[in-house]
Coordinates of N, CA and C in Angstrom, one line a residue:
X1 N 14.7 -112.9 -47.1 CA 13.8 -114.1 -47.1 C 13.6 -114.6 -45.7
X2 N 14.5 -114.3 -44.9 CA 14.5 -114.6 -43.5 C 13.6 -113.9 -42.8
X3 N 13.6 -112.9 -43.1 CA 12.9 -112.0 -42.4 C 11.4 -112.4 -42.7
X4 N 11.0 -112.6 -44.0 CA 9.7 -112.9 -44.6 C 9.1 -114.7 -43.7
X5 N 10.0 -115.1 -43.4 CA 9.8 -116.2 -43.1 C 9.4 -116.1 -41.7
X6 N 10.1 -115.3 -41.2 CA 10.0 -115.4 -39.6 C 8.5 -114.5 -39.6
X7 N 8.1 -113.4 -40.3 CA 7.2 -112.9 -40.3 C 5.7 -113.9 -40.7
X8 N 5.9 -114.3 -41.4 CA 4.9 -115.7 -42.2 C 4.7 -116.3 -41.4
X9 N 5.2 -117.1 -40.3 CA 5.7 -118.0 -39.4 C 6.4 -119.1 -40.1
X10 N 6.7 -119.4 -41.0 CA 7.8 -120.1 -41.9 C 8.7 -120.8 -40.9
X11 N 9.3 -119.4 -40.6 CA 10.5 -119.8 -38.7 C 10.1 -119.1 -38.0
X12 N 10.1 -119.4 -36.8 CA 9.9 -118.9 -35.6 C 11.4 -118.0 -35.2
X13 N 10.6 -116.9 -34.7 CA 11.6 -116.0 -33.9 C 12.6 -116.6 -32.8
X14 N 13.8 -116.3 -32.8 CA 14.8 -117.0 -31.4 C 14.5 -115.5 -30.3
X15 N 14.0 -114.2 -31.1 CA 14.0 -113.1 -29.9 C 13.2 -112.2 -30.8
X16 N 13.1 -110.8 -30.0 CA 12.0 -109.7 -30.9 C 10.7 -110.1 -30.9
X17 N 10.0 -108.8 -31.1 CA 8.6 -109.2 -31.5 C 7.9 -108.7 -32.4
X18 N 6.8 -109.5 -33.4 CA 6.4 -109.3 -34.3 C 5.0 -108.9 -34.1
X19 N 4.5 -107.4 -34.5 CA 3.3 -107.2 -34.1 C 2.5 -107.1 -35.2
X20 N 1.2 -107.4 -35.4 CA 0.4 -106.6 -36.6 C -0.6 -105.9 -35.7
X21 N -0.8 -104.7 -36.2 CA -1.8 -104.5 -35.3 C -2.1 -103.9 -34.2
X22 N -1.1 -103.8 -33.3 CA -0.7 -104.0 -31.9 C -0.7 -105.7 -31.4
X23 N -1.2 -106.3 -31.9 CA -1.4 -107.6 -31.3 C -0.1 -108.7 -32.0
X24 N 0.8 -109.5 -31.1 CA 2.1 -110.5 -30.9 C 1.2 -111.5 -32.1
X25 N 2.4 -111.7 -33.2 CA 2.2 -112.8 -34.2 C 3.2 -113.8 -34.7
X26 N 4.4 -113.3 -33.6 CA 5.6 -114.0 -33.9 C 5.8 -115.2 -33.0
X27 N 5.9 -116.3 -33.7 CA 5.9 -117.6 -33.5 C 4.6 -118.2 -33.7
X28 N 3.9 -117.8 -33.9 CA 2.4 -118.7 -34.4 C 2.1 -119.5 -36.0
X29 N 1.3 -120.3 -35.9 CA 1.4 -121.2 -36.9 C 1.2 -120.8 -38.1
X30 N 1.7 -120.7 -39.4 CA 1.5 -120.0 -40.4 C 0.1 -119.9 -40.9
X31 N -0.5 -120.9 -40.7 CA -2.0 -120.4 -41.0 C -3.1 -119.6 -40.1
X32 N -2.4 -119.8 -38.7 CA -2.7 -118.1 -38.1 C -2.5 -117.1 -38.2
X33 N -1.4 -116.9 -38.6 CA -0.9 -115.9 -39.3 C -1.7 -115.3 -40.4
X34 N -1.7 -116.2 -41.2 CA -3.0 -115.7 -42.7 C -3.8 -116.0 -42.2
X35 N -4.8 -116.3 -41.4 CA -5.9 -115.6 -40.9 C -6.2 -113.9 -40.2
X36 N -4.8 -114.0 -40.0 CA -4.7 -112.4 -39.2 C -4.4 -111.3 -40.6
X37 N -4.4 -111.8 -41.6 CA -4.1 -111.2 -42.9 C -3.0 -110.7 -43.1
X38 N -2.4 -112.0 -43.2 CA -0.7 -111.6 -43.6 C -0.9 -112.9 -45.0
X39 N -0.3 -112.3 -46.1 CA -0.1 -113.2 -47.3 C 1.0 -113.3 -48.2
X40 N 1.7 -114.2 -48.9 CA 2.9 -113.9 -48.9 C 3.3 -114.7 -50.5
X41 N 4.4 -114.5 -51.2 CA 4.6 -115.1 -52.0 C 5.9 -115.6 -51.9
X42 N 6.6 -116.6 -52.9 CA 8.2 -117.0 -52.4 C 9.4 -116.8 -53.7
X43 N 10.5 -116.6 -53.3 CA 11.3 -116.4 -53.5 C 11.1 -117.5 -54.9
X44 N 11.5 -118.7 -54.8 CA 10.9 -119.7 -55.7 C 9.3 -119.8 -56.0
X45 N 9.0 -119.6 -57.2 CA 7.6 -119.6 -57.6 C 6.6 -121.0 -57.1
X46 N 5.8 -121.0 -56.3 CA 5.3 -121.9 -56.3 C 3.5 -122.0 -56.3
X47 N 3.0 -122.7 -57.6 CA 2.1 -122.7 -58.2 C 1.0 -123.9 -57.8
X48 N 0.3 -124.4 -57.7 CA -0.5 -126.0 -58.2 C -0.8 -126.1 -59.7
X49 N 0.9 -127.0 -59.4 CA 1.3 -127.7 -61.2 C -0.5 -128.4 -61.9
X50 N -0.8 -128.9 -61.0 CA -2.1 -130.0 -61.1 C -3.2 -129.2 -61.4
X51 N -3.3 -128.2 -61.2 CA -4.5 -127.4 -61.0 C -4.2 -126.5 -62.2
X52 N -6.0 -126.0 -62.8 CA -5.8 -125.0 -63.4 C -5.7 -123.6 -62.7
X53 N -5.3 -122.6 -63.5 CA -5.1 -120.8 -63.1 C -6.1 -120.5 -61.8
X54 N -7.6 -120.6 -62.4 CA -8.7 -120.3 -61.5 C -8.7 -121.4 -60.3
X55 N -8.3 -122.3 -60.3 CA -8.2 -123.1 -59.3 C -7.0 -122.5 -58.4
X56 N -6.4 -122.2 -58.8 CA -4.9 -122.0 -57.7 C -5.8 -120.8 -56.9
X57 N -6.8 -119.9 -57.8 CA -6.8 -118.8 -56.6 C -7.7 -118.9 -56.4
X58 N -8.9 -120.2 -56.3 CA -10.1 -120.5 -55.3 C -9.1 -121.2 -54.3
X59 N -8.3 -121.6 -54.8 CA -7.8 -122.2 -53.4 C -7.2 -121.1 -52.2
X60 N -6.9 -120.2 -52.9 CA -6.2 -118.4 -51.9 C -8.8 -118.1 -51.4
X61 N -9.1 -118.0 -52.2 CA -10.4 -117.6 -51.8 C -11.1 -118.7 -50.5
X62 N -10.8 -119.8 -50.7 CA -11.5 -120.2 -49.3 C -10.4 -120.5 -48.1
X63 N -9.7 -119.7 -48.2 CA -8.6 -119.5 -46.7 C -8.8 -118.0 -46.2
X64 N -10.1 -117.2 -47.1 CA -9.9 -116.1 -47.0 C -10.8 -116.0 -45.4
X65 N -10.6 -114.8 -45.0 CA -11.5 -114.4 -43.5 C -13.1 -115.1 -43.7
X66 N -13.2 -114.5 -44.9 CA -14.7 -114.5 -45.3 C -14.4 -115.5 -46.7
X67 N -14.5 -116.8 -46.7 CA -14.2 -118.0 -48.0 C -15.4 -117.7 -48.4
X68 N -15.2 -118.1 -50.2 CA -16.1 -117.9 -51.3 C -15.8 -119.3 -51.9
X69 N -17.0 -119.5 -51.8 CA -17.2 -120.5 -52.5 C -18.2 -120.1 -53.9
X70 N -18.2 -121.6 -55.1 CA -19.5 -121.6 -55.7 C -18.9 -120.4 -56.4
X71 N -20.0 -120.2 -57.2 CA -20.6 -119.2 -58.7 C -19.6 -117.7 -58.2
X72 N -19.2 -117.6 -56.8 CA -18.8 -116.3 -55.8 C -17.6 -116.7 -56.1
X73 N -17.1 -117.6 -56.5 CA -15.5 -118.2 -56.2 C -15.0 -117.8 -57.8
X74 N -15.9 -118.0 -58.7 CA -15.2 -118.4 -59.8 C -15.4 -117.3 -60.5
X75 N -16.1 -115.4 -59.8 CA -16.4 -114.5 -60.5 C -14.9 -113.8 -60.1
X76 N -14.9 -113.9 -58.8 CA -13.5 -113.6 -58.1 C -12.2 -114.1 -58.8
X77 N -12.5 -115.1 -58.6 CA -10.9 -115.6 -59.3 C -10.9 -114.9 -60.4
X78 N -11.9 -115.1 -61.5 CA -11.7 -114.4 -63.0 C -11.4 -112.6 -62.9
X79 N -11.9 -112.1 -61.8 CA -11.3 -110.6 -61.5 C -10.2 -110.4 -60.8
X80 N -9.4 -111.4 -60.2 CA -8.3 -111.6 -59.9 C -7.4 -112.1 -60.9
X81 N -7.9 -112.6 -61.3 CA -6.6 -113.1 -62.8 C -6.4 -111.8 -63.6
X82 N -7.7 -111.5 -63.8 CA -7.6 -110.4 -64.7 C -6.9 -109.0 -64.0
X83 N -7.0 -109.0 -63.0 CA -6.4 -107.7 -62.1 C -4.7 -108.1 -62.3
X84 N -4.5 -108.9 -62.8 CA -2.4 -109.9 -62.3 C -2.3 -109.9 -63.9
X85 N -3.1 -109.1 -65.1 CA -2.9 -109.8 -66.1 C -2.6 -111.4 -66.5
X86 N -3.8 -112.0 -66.1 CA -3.8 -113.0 -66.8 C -5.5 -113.6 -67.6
X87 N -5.9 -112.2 -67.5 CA -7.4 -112.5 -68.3 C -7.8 -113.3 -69.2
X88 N -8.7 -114.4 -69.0 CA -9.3 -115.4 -70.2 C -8.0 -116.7 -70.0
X89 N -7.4 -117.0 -68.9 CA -6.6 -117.9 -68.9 C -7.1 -118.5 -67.5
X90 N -8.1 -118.8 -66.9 CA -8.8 -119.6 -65.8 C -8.6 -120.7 -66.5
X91 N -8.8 -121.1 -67.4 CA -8.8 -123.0 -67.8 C -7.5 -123.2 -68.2
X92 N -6.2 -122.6 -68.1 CA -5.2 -123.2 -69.2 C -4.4 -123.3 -67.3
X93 N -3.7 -124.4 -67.8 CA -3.4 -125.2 -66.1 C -1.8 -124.7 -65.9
X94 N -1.8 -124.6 -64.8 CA -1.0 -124.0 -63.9 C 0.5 -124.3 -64.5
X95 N 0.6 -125.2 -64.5 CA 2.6 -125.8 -64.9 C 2.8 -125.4 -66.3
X96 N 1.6 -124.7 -67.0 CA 2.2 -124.7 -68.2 C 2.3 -123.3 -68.9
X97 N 2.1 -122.2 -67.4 CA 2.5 -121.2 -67.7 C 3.8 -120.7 -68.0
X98 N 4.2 -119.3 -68.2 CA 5.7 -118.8 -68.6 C 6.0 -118.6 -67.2
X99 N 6.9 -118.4 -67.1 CA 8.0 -117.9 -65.5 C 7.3 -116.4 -65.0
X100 N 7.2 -115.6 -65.8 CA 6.0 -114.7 -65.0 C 4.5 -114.8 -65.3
X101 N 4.2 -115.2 -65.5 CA 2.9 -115.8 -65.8 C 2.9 -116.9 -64.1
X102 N 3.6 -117.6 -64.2 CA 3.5 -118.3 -62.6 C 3.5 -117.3 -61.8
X103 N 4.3 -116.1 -61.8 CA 4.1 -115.4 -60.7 C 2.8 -114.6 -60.7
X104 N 2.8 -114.1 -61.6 CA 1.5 -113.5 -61.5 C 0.3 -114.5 -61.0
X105 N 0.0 -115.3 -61.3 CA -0.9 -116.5 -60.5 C -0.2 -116.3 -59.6
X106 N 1.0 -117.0 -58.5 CA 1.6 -116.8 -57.3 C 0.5 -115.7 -56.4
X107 N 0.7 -114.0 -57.3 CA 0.1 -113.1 -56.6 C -1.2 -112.6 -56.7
X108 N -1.9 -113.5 -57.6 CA -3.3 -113.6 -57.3 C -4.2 -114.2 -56.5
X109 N -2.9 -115.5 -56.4 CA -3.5 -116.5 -55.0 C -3.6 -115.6 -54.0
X110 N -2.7 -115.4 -53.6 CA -2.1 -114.6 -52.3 C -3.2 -113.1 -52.8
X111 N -3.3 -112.1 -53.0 CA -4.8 -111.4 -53.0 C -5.5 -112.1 -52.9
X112 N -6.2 -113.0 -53.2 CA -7.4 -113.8 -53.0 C -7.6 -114.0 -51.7
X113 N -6.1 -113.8 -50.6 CA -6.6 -114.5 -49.4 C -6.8 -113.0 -48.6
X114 N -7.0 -111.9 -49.6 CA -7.8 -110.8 -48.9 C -6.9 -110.3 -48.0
X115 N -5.8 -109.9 -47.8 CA -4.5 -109.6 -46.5 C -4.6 -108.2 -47.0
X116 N -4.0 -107.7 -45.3 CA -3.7 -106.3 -45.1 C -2.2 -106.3 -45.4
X117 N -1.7 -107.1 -45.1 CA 0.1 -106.9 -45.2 C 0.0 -108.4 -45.9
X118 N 1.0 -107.7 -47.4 CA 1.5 -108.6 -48.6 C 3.0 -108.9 -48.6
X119 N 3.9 -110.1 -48.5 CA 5.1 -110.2 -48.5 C 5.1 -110.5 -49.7
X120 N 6.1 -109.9 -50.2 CA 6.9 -110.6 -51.7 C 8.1 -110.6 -51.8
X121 N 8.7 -112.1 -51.9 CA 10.3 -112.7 -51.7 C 10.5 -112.7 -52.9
X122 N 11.6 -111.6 -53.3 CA 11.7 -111.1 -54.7 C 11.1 -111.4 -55.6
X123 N 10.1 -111.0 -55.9 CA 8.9 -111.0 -56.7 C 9.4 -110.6 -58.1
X124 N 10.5 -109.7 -58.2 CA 10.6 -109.7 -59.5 C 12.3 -110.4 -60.6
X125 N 12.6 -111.2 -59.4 CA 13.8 -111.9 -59.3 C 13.5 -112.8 -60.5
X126 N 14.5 -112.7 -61.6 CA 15.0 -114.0 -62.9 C 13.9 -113.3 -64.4
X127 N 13.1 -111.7 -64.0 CA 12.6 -110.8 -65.0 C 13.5 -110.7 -66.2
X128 N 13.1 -110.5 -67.4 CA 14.0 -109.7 -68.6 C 13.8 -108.6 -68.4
X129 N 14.4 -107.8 -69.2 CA 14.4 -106.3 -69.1 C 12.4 -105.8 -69.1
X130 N 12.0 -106.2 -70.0 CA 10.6 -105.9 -70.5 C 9.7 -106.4 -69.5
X131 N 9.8 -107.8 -69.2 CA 8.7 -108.4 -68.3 C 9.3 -107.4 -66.9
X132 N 10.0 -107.3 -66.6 CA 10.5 -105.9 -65.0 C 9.9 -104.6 -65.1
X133 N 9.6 -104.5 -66.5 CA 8.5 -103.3 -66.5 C 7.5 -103.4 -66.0
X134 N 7.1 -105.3 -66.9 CA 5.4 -104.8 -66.5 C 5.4 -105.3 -65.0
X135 N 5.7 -105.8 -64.7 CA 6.1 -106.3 -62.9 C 6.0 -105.3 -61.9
X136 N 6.9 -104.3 -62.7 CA 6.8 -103.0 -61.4 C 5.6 -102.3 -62.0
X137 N 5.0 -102.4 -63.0 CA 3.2 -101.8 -63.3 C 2.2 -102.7 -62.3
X138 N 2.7 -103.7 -62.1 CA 1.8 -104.5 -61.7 C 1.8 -104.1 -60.4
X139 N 2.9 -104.1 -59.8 CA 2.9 -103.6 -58.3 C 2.4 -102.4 -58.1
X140 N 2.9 -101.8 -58.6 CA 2.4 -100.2 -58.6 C 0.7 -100.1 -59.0
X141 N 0.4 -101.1 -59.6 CA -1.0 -101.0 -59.5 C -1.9 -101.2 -58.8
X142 N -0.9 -102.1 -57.3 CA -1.9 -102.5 -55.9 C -2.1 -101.6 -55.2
X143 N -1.2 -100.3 -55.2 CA -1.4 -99.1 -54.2 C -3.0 -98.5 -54.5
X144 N -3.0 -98.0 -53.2 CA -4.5 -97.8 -53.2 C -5.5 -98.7 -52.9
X145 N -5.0 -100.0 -52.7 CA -5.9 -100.9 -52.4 C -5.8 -101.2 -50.7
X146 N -5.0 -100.4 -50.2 CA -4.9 -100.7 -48.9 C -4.4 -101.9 -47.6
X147 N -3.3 -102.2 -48.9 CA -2.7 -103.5 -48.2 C -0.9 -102.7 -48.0
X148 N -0.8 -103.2 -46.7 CA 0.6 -102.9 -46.9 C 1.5 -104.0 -47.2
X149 N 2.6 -103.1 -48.4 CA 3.3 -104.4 -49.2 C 4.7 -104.3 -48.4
X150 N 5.2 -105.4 -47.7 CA 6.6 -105.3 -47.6 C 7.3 -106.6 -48.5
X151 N 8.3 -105.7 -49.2 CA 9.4 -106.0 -50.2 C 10.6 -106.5 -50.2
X152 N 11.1 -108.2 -50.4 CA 12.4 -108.1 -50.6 C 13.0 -108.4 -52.2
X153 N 14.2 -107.0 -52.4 CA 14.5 -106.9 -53.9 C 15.6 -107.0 -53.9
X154 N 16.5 -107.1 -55.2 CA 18.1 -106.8 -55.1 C 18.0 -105.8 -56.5
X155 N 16.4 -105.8 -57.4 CA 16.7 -104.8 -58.1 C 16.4 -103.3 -57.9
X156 N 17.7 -102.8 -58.2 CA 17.3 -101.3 -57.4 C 16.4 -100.2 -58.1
X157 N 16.2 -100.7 -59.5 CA 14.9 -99.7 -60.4 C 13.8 -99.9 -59.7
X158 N 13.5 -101.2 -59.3 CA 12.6 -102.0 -58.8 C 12.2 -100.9 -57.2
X159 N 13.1 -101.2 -56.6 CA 13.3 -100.4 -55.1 C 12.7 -98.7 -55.4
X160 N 13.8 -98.3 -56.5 CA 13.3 -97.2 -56.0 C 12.0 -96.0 -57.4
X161 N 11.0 -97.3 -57.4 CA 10.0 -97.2 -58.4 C 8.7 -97.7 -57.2
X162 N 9.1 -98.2 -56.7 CA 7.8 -98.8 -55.3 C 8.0 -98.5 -54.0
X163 N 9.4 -98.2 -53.9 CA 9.9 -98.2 -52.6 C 9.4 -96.8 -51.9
X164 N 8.9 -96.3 -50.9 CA 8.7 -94.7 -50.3 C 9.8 -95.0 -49.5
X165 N 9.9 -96.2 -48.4 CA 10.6 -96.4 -47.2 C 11.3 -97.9 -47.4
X166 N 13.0 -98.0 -47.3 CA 13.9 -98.5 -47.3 C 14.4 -98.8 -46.7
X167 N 14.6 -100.1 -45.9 CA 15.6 -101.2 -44.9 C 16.6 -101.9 -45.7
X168 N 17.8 -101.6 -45.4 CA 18.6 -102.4 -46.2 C 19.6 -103.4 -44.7
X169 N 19.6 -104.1 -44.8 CA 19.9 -105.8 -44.1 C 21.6 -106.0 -45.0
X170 N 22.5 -106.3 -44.4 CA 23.7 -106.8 -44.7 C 24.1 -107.7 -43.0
X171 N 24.3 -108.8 -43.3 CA 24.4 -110.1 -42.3 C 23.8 -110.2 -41.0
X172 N 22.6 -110.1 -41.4 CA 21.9 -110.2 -40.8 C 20.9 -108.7 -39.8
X173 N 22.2 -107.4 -40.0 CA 22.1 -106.5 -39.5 C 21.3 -105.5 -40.0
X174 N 20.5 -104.6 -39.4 CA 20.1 -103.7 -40.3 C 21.0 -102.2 -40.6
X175 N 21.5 -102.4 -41.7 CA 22.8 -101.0 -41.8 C 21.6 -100.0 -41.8
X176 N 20.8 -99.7 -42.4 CA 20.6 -98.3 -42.5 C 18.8 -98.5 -43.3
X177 N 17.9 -97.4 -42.4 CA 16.5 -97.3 -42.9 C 15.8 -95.8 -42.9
X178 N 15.2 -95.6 -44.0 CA 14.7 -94.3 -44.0 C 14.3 -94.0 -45.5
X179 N 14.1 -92.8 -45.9 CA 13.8 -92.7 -47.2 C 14.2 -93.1 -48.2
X180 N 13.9 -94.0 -49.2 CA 14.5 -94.8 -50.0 C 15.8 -94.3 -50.8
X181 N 15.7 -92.9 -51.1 CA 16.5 -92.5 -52.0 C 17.8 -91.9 -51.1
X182 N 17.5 -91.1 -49.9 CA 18.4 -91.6 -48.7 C 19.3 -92.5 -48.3
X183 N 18.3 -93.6 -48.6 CA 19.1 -95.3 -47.8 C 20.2 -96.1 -49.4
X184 N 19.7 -95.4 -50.4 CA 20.1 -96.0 -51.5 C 21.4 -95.0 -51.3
X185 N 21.6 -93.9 -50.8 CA 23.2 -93.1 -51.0 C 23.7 -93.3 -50.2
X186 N 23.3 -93.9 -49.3 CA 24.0 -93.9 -48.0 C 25.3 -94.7 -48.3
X187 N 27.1 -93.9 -47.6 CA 28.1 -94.6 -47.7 C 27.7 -96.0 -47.1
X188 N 27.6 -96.7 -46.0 CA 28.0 -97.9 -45.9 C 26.8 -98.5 -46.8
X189 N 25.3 -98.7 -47.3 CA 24.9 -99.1 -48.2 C 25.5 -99.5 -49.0
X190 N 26.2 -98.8 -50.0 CA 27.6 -98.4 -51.3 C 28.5 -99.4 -51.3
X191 N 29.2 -99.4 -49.9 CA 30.0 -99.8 -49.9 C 29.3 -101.7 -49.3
X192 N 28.6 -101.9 -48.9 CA 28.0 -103.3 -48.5 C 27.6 -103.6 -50.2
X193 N 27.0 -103.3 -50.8 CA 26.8 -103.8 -52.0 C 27.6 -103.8 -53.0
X194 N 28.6 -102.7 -53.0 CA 29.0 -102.7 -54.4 C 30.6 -102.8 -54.3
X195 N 30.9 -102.9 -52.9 CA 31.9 -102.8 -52.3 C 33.1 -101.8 -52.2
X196 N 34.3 -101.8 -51.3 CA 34.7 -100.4 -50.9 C 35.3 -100.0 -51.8
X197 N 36.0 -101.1 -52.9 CA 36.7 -100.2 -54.4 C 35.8 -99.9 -55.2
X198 N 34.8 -100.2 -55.1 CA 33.9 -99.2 -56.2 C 32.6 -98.2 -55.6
X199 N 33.2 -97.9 -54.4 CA 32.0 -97.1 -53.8 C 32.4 -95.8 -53.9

């Protein structure tokens, strides 16, 4: 989540640099940042309780590079709802969706704002077994659209169902990055998560 943050501009970097592009985006104001097409979701779901479905992601559509407004706004949002599964639900208001139901709105906002690089702060964090299915369909249904998604997860079906390439972070450090299925055997991985008597 730190990492997503400092990426977002959320927090500003104390060192390192953050490039997209080739071009420095570390320490700029978060809404420069989403204009450079970086979009993000949070750890805690957060919706416009006030607002209906279609409204939450006109509001992702006029932050976009190119904002839609008008008759443009509201064909969009309805093909973005329906891309997140939540089809024929534009008028039913935001706070009174289910716990993935908010997320899914969460990540239609965020598409809406049209980004090349998608953060998601455990996106599939507080799932049942069933709704983690459709979650990881859902993700797995952005590839191909040409956004790069970087991921933070703690579930590992999740990781290594989306994952190609794998950073794993223990205090702050990076222990170990490379091929997902690689970085998931790796001894000190094992032993950082599941610890040294049961690794």
């Amino acid at each position: 989540t730190t990492a997503l943050n400092v990426i977002s501009g959320a927090l500003a970097p104390s060192e390192g640099t953050i490039l997209l592009r080739g071009r420095s985006i570390g320490g700029k104001a978060p809404e420069r940042i989403a204009d450079a097409g970086v979009a993000r979701t949070f750890q805690l779901v957060r919706v416009f309780g006030s607002l209906n479905c279609r409204e939450n992601v006109e509001a992702g559509l006029a932050f976009r590079p190119q904002p839609l407004q008008g008759a443009q706004a509201h064909d969009e949002s309805e093909r973005l709802l329906a891309q997140v599964g939540l089809a024929g639900k534009g008028e039913w208001p935001a706070a009174q969706l289910t716990y993935i139901d908010q997320k899914r709105l969460e990540l239609a906002r965020s598409l809406a704002q049209d980004p090349s690089v998608l953060l998601l702060d455990e996106w599939l964090a507080g799932l049942n077994p069933s709704e983690l299915v459709v979650g990881i369909e859902l993700l797995q249904s952005l590839r191909g659209q040409g956004i790069a998604i970087l991921l933070v997860e703690h579930v590992m079906d999740a990781i290594r169902a989306l994952c190609s390439r794998c950073v794993v972070m223990s205090a702050g450090q990076v222990i170990a990055s490379g091929p997902t299925d690689e970085v998931l055997s790796d001894e000190e991985v094992v032993k950082a998560y599941l610890g040294a008597e049961d690794a």
